[in-house]
Amino acid sequence: MNAKTRNVIIDCDPGIDDSLAILLALNSPELNVVGITTVCGNVPTHLGAANALKILALADRLDIPVVMGANRPLVVDYTSAQDTHGDDGLGNSNIPAVTNVHAGQNAVAFIEDTLTEDPTTSILALGPLTNIAEVLQRDPRLFEQVDRFVLMGGSYKSHGNCSPVAEYNFWCDPDAAKIVFDLMPVDIAMVGLDVTRKIVLTPSLLEYMHDTDPEMGAFIKKITRFYFDFHWQYERVIGCVINDPLAVAYMIDPTILQGFDAFTTVATNGVARGQSIVDDHDFWHEPENSHILTTVDTKAFWRLFLQRVTHATEPDLTTTLQQLLVEGA
Ligand code: RIB
Ligand code: CA
């Protein structure tokens, strides 16, 4: 492992964009994925674990442990996002299950044991924050030396995606989200909808992926078809927003996103359930607990993703990106 490699746990709810995020992490030498924990979110946690194993099998990395976590949010009832990700969580692609490797059963214990063994392990949280909140409630000191804590979730100024004000990961378990912002002893990098909405996988990008890596491109086409249809039907977007890979990209190259520090909390009930409330004018004079990402270098993101996941190479990557990315789109 080279000096620059960062050990990381990916806590997620695969999920189509989670799956793309895992593929980016696995193909990036800056990150050493030491485990994948799953949480009830896009799909129930057991389906998320089964899908994580499918992604690891595709990448020939079944050496990485997958461990199931929370089956339900801390307080509210569980609401999946299978309307967006398909009943199977991978766009109803019916990819064969991995049968020779099984997921573990206790994500909380896995996270605790991993942080005890290597307290500097980084965390990528790409789903509802139930598992992370449970570990924090048991012993927040475990996170004191975490090198980076990066989450996909919340929204500063952009509208919500499961209410006018709430992003799904925070809405699905608002109590867990609040606990994370209340108790996390290290800075929380919040990669929210303000920046992830700029990352749109378009048909042209998909074709380019297929050209540069037919096998991986065919897989990504297979799991995103359902997602494309959803985005056109409900948001009149041609393509699909892939949220989670941007959080991974930020952990790999922090220059891809820019933002500011602030105190943030999360509304846990009522009409604003799941809303991330960013005190950007220091009204409450609370200590800053988060770094809110607000601008993204989309070309830099796509360059990283296309190079790492579907092995695009120069010189055609630069010329192709100039054609595929319409500025300000
Ligand atoms: O709101 C988008 C987030 O919710 C993404 O992480 C997606 O995978 C779902 O978990
Ligand atoms: Ca997710």
Coordinates of C-alpha atoms and ligand atoms in Angstrom, one line a residue:
M1 CA 0.0 0.0 0.0
N2 CA 1.6 3.3 -1.0
A3 CA 1.9 6.2 1.4
K4 CA -0.9 8.1 -0.3
T5 CA -3.5 5.2 0.0
R6 CA -6.3 5.9 2.4
N7 CA -8.1 3.0 4.1
V8 CA -11.9 3.5 3.8
I9 CA -15.2 1.9 4.8
I10 CA -18.0 2.5 2.4
D11 CA -21.4 2.6 4.2
C12 CA -24.0 2.5 1.5
D13 CA -27.4 1.4 0.1
P14 CA -26.7 0.0 -3.3
G15 CA -28.5 1.3 -5.3
I16 CA -27.5 2.3 -8.8
D17 CA -25.4 5.3 -8.0
D18 CA -23.9 3.6 -4.9
S19 CA -22.7 0.8 -7.2
L20 CA -21.0 3.3 -9.6
A21 CA -19.4 4.9 -6.5
I22 CA -18.1 1.6 -5.3
L23 CA -16.6 0.9 -8.8
L24 CA -14.9 4.3 -8.8
A25 CA -13.4 3.6 -5.3
L26 CA -12.2 0.1 -6.3
N27 CA -10.5 1.5 -9.4
S28 CA -8.7 4.3 -7.5
P29 CA -5.3 3.6 -6.0
E30 CA -5.8 6.5 -3.5
L31 CA -8.4 4.4 -1.7
N32 CA -8.1 1.0 -0.1
V33 CA -11.6 -0.2 0.5
V34 CA -11.4 -2.3 3.7
G35 CA -15.1 -3.0 3.9
I36 CA -18.6 -2.3 2.6
T37 CA -21.4 -1.9 5.1
T38 CA -25.0 -1.7 4.0
V39 CA -28.0 0.2 5.4
C40 CA -31.7 0.2 4.7
G41 CA -32.2 2.9 2.1
N42 CA -32.7 2.6 -1.6
V43 CA -33.3 -1.1 -0.9
P44 CA -33.6 -3.2 2.2
T45 CA -30.1 -3.9 3.7
H46 CA -30.0 -7.5 2.6
L47 CA -30.6 -6.5 -1.0
G48 CA -28.0 -3.8 -0.7
A49 CA -25.5 -6.4 0.5
A50 CA -26.4 -8.8 -2.3
N51 CA -25.8 -6.0 -4.8
A52 CA -22.5 -5.0 -3.2
L53 CA -21.4 -8.5 -3.6
K54 CA -22.4 -8.4 -7.3
I55 CA -20.3 -5.3 -7.8
L56 CA -17.3 -6.8 -6.0
A57 CA -17.6 -9.9 -8.1
L58 CA -17.6 -7.8 -11.3
A59 CA -14.5 -6.1 -10.1
D60 CA -13.0 -9.4 -8.9
R61 CA -12.7 -8.0 -5.4
L62 CA -14.8 -10.5 -3.3
D63 CA -11.9 -10.4 -0.9
I64 CA -13.5 -7.2 0.5
P65 CA -16.0 -7.9 3.3
V66 CA -19.6 -6.9 2.9
V67 CA -21.5 -6.5 6.2
M68 CA -25.3 -5.9 6.6
G69 CA -26.4 -3.2 9.0
A70 CA -29.7 -1.5 10.0
N71 CA -32.9 -3.0 8.8
R72 CA -34.9 0.1 9.7
P73 CA -34.3 3.8 10.6
L74 CA -33.9 4.7 14.3
V75 CA -37.4 6.2 14.8
V76 CA -39.4 6.8 11.6
D77 CA -40.8 3.9 9.5
Y78 CA -38.6 2.7 6.7
T79 CA -39.4 3.9 3.2
S80 CA -37.2 2.5 0.3
A81 CA -36.4 4.1 -3.0
Q82 CA -37.1 1.0 -5.1
D83 CA -39.4 3.2 -7.3
T84 CA -36.2 4.9 -8.4
H85 CA -33.6 2.0 -8.3
G86 CA -35.9 -0.9 -9.2
D87 CA -37.1 -3.7 -6.9
D88 CA -33.7 -5.3 -7.0
G89 CA -31.9 -2.0 -6.4
L90 CA -29.9 -2.3 -9.7
G91 CA -32.6 -1.2 -12.1
N92 CA -34.3 -4.6 -12.3
S93 CA -31.3 -5.8 -14.2
N94 CA -31.6 -9.3 -12.7
I95 CA -27.8 -9.7 -12.4
P96 CA -27.1 -13.2 -11.0
A97 CA -26.5 -13.3 -7.2
V98 CA -23.2 -14.1 -5.8
T99 CA -23.6 -17.5 -4.0
N100 CA -20.1 -18.5 -3.0
V101 CA -19.5 -15.5 -0.6
H102 CA -21.9 -14.3 2.1
A103 CA -22.4 -11.0 3.8
G104 CA -21.7 -10.5 7.5
Q105 CA -24.6 -9.6 9.8
N106 CA -23.4 -6.8 12.1
A107 CA -22.2 -3.6 10.4
V108 CA -22.0 -1.7 13.8
A109 CA -19.6 -4.2 15.2
F110 CA -17.6 -4.2 11.9
I111 CA -17.2 -0.4 11.9
E112 CA -16.3 -0.5 15.6
D113 CA -13.7 -3.2 15.2
T114 CA -12.2 -1.5 12.1
L115 CA -11.9 1.8 13.8
T116 CA -10.4 0.2 16.9
E117 CA -7.8 -1.6 14.7
D118 CA -7.1 1.5 12.6
P119 CA -8.6 4.7 14.2
T120 CA -7.6 6.8 11.1
T121 CA -9.8 4.8 8.7
S122 CA -11.9 7.1 6.6
I123 CA -15.6 6.8 6.1
L124 CA -17.7 7.3 2.9
A125 CA -21.4 7.4 3.9
L126 CA -23.5 7.1 0.8
G127 CA -26.9 6.1 2.2
P128 CA -29.1 6.9 5.2
L129 CA -26.9 7.4 8.3
T130 CA -28.4 4.8 10.6
N131 CA -25.3 2.6 11.0
I132 CA -23.0 5.6 11.6
A133 CA -25.4 7.1 14.1
E134 CA -25.6 3.8 16.0
V135 CA -21.8 3.6 16.3
L136 CA -21.6 7.2 17.4
Q137 CA -24.2 6.7 20.1
R138 CA -22.3 3.8 21.5
D139 CA -18.9 5.5 21.5
P140 CA -18.2 8.8 19.6
R141 CA -14.5 8.6 20.6
L142 CA -14.0 5.9 17.9
F143 CA -14.3 8.6 15.2
E144 CA -11.8 11.1 16.8
Q145 CA -8.9 10.1 14.6
V146 CA -10.9 9.4 11.4
D147 CA -8.9 10.9 8.6
R148 CA -11.8 12.0 6.4
F149 CA -15.6 11.7 6.8
V150 CA -17.4 12.4 3.6
L151 CA -21.1 11.8 3.1
M152 CA -23.5 12.1 0.2
G153 CA -26.6 13.7 1.5
G154 CA -28.5 16.9 2.4
S155 CA -28.9 20.1 0.4
Y156 CA -27.9 23.6 1.1
K157 CA -29.8 25.7 -1.5
S158 CA -31.0 23.1 -4.0
H159 CA -34.5 21.7 -3.7
G160 CA -35.1 18.3 -2.1
N161 CA -35.6 15.1 -4.0
C162 CA -38.2 13.5 -1.7
S163 CA -39.8 16.6 -0.3
P164 CA -39.5 20.3 -1.3
V165 CA -36.6 20.6 1.2
A166 CA -35.2 17.1 2.0
E167 CA -32.7 14.9 0.3
Y168 CA -33.5 11.1 0.5
N169 CA -30.6 9.9 2.7
F170 CA -31.4 12.5 5.4
W171 CA -35.2 12.1 4.9
C172 CA -35.1 8.3 5.2
D173 CA -33.6 8.5 8.7
P174 CA -33.6 12.1 9.9
D175 CA -32.9 11.2 13.5
A176 CA -29.7 9.4 12.4
A177 CA -28.6 12.3 10.3
K178 CA -29.1 14.7 13.2
I179 CA -27.2 12.5 15.5
V180 CA -24.3 12.4 13.0
F181 CA -24.1 16.2 12.8
D182 CA -24.5 16.4 16.6
L183 CA -21.9 13.9 17.7
M184 CA -19.3 13.4 14.9
P185 CA -16.0 14.6 16.4
V186 CA -14.4 15.3 13.0
D187 CA -15.4 17.6 10.2
I188 CA -18.3 16.3 8.0
A189 CA -17.9 16.9 4.3
M190 CA -21.5 17.3 3.1
V191 CA -21.7 16.4 -0.7
G192 CA -25.3 17.4 -1.2
L193 CA -27.7 17.9 -4.0
D194 CA -26.3 21.4 -4.7
V195 CA -23.3 19.7 -6.4
T196 CA -24.5 16.2 -7.2
R197 CA -27.3 17.5 -9.5
K198 CA -24.6 18.7 -11.8
I199 CA -23.3 15.2 -12.4
V200 CA -25.7 13.9 -15.1
L201 CA -24.8 10.6 -16.8
T202 CA -26.1 11.3 -20.4
P203 CA -26.7 8.8 -23.2
S204 CA -23.6 10.2 -25.0
L205 CA -21.4 9.7 -22.0
L206 CA -22.8 6.2 -21.7
E207 CA -22.0 5.4 -25.3
Y208 CA -18.5 6.7 -24.8
M209 CA -18.1 4.4 -21.7
H210 CA -19.2 1.5 -23.8
D211 CA -16.7 2.4 -26.5
T212 CA -13.8 2.6 -24.1
D213 CA -14.7 -0.4 -22.0
P214 CA -17.4 -2.6 -23.6
E215 CA -17.8 -5.0 -20.7
M216 CA -18.0 -2.3 -18.0
G217 CA -20.0 0.0 -20.3
A218 CA -22.5 -2.8 -21.0
F219 CA -22.9 -3.3 -17.2
I220 CA -23.4 0.4 -16.5
K221 CA -26.0 0.6 -19.4
K222 CA -27.8 -2.4 -17.9
I223 CA -28.2 -1.0 -14.4
T224 CA -28.9 2.6 -15.4
R225 CA -31.7 2.0 -18.0
F226 CA -34.4 2.0 -15.3
Y227 CA -32.8 5.1 -13.8
F228 CA -32.9 6.9 -17.1
D229 CA -36.5 6.1 -17.6
F230 CA -37.3 7.4 -14.0
H231 CA -35.4 10.7 -14.6
W232 CA -37.2 11.3 -17.9
Q233 CA -40.6 10.4 -16.4
Y234 CA -40.4 12.5 -13.2
E235 CA -37.7 15.1 -13.9
R236 CA -37.7 15.5 -17.7
V237 CA -33.9 14.9 -17.5
I238 CA -32.3 13.0 -20.4
G239 CA -29.9 10.8 -18.5
C240 CA -29.6 10.3 -14.7
V241 CA -28.1 12.2 -11.8
I242 CA -25.4 10.0 -10.2
N243 CA -25.0 11.4 -6.7
D244 CA -22.7 9.0 -4.8
P245 CA -19.7 8.8 -7.1
L246 CA -19.1 12.5 -6.5
A247 CA -18.5 11.9 -2.8
V248 CA -15.9 9.3 -3.7
A249 CA -14.3 11.6 -6.2
Y250 CA -14.1 14.3 -3.5
M251 CA -12.3 11.9 -1.2
I252 CA -9.9 11.1 -4.0
D253 CA -9.4 14.7 -5.2
P254 CA -10.7 17.5 -2.9
T255 CA -10.1 20.1 -5.7
I256 CA -13.1 18.8 -7.6
L257 CA -15.5 20.5 -5.2
Q258 CA -15.4 23.9 -3.4
G259 CA -17.5 25.0 -0.4
F260 CA -17.5 26.6 3.0
D261 CA -17.5 25.7 6.7
A262 CA -20.7 26.1 8.8
F263 CA -22.7 24.7 11.6
T264 CA -25.3 22.3 10.2
T265 CA -28.2 20.4 11.8
V266 CA -31.1 18.3 10.5
A267 CA -34.9 18.7 11.1
T268 CA -36.2 15.4 12.4
N269 CA -40.0 15.7 12.0
G270 CA -42.9 17.5 10.6
V271 CA -43.1 19.2 7.2
A272 CA -39.3 19.9 7.1
R273 CA -38.3 16.3 8.1
G274 CA -34.8 15.6 6.8
Q275 CA -34.0 19.1 5.8
S276 CA -30.3 20.0 6.4
I277 CA -30.2 23.4 8.0
V278 CA -26.9 25.2 7.3
D279 CA -26.3 28.2 9.5
D280 CA -24.3 30.0 6.8
H281 CA -24.6 33.4 8.7
D282 CA -23.6 32.0 12.1
F283 CA -27.0 33.0 13.6
W284 CA -26.7 30.4 16.3
H285 CA -23.0 30.9 17.1
E286 CA -22.5 27.1 17.2
P287 CA -19.2 25.5 16.4
E288 CA -18.7 24.7 12.7
N289 CA -19.2 21.0 12.3
S290 CA -19.4 20.6 8.5
H291 CA -17.9 21.6 5.2
I292 CA -20.7 22.3 2.7
L293 CA -19.8 21.7 -0.9
T294 CA -21.4 24.1 -3.3
T295 CA -19.5 24.2 -6.6
V296 CA -18.2 21.3 -8.7
D297 CA -15.7 21.0 -11.6
T298 CA -17.8 18.7 -13.6
K299 CA -15.1 18.2 -16.3
A300 CA -12.6 17.1 -13.6
F301 CA -15.2 14.7 -12.2
W302 CA -15.9 13.0 -15.5
R303 CA -12.2 12.9 -16.4
L304 CA -11.6 11.0 -13.2
F305 CA -14.6 8.7 -13.5
L306 CA -14.1 7.8 -17.2
Q307 CA -10.4 7.2 -16.7
R308 CA -10.8 5.0 -13.6
V309 CA -14.0 3.1 -14.3
T310 CA -14.1 2.7 -18.1
H311 CA -10.5 3.3 -18.8
A312 CA -10.7 6.2 -21.2
T313 CA -7.3 7.5 -22.4
E314 CA -5.8 10.6 -23.9
P315 CA -5.9 12.3 -26.3
D316 CA -9.5 11.4 -27.2
L317 CA -10.7 11.8 -23.6
T318 CA -10.0 15.6 -23.6
T319 CA -11.6 16.1 -27.1
T320 CA -14.5 13.9 -26.3
L321 CA -15.2 15.6 -23.0
Q322 CA -15.3 19.0 -24.7
Q323 CA -18.0 17.7 -27.0
L324 CA -20.0 15.7 -24.4
L325 CA -20.1 18.3 -21.6
V326 CA -22.2 21.3 -22.5
E327 CA -21.0 24.0 -20.1
G328 CA -23.6 25.0 -17.5
A329 CA -25.8 22.0 -18.4
Ligands
RIB1 O1 -30.6 11.5 -2.6 C1 -29.7 10.7 -3.2 C2 -29.1 9.7 -2.3 O2 -30.1 8.8 -1.9 C3 -28.1 8.7 -3.1 O3 -27.1 8.3 -2.1 C4 -29.0 7.6 -3.5 O4 -28.2 6.4 -3.7 C5 -29.9 7.5 -2.3 O5 -29.2 6.7 -1.3
CA2 CA -26.8 5.9 -1.8

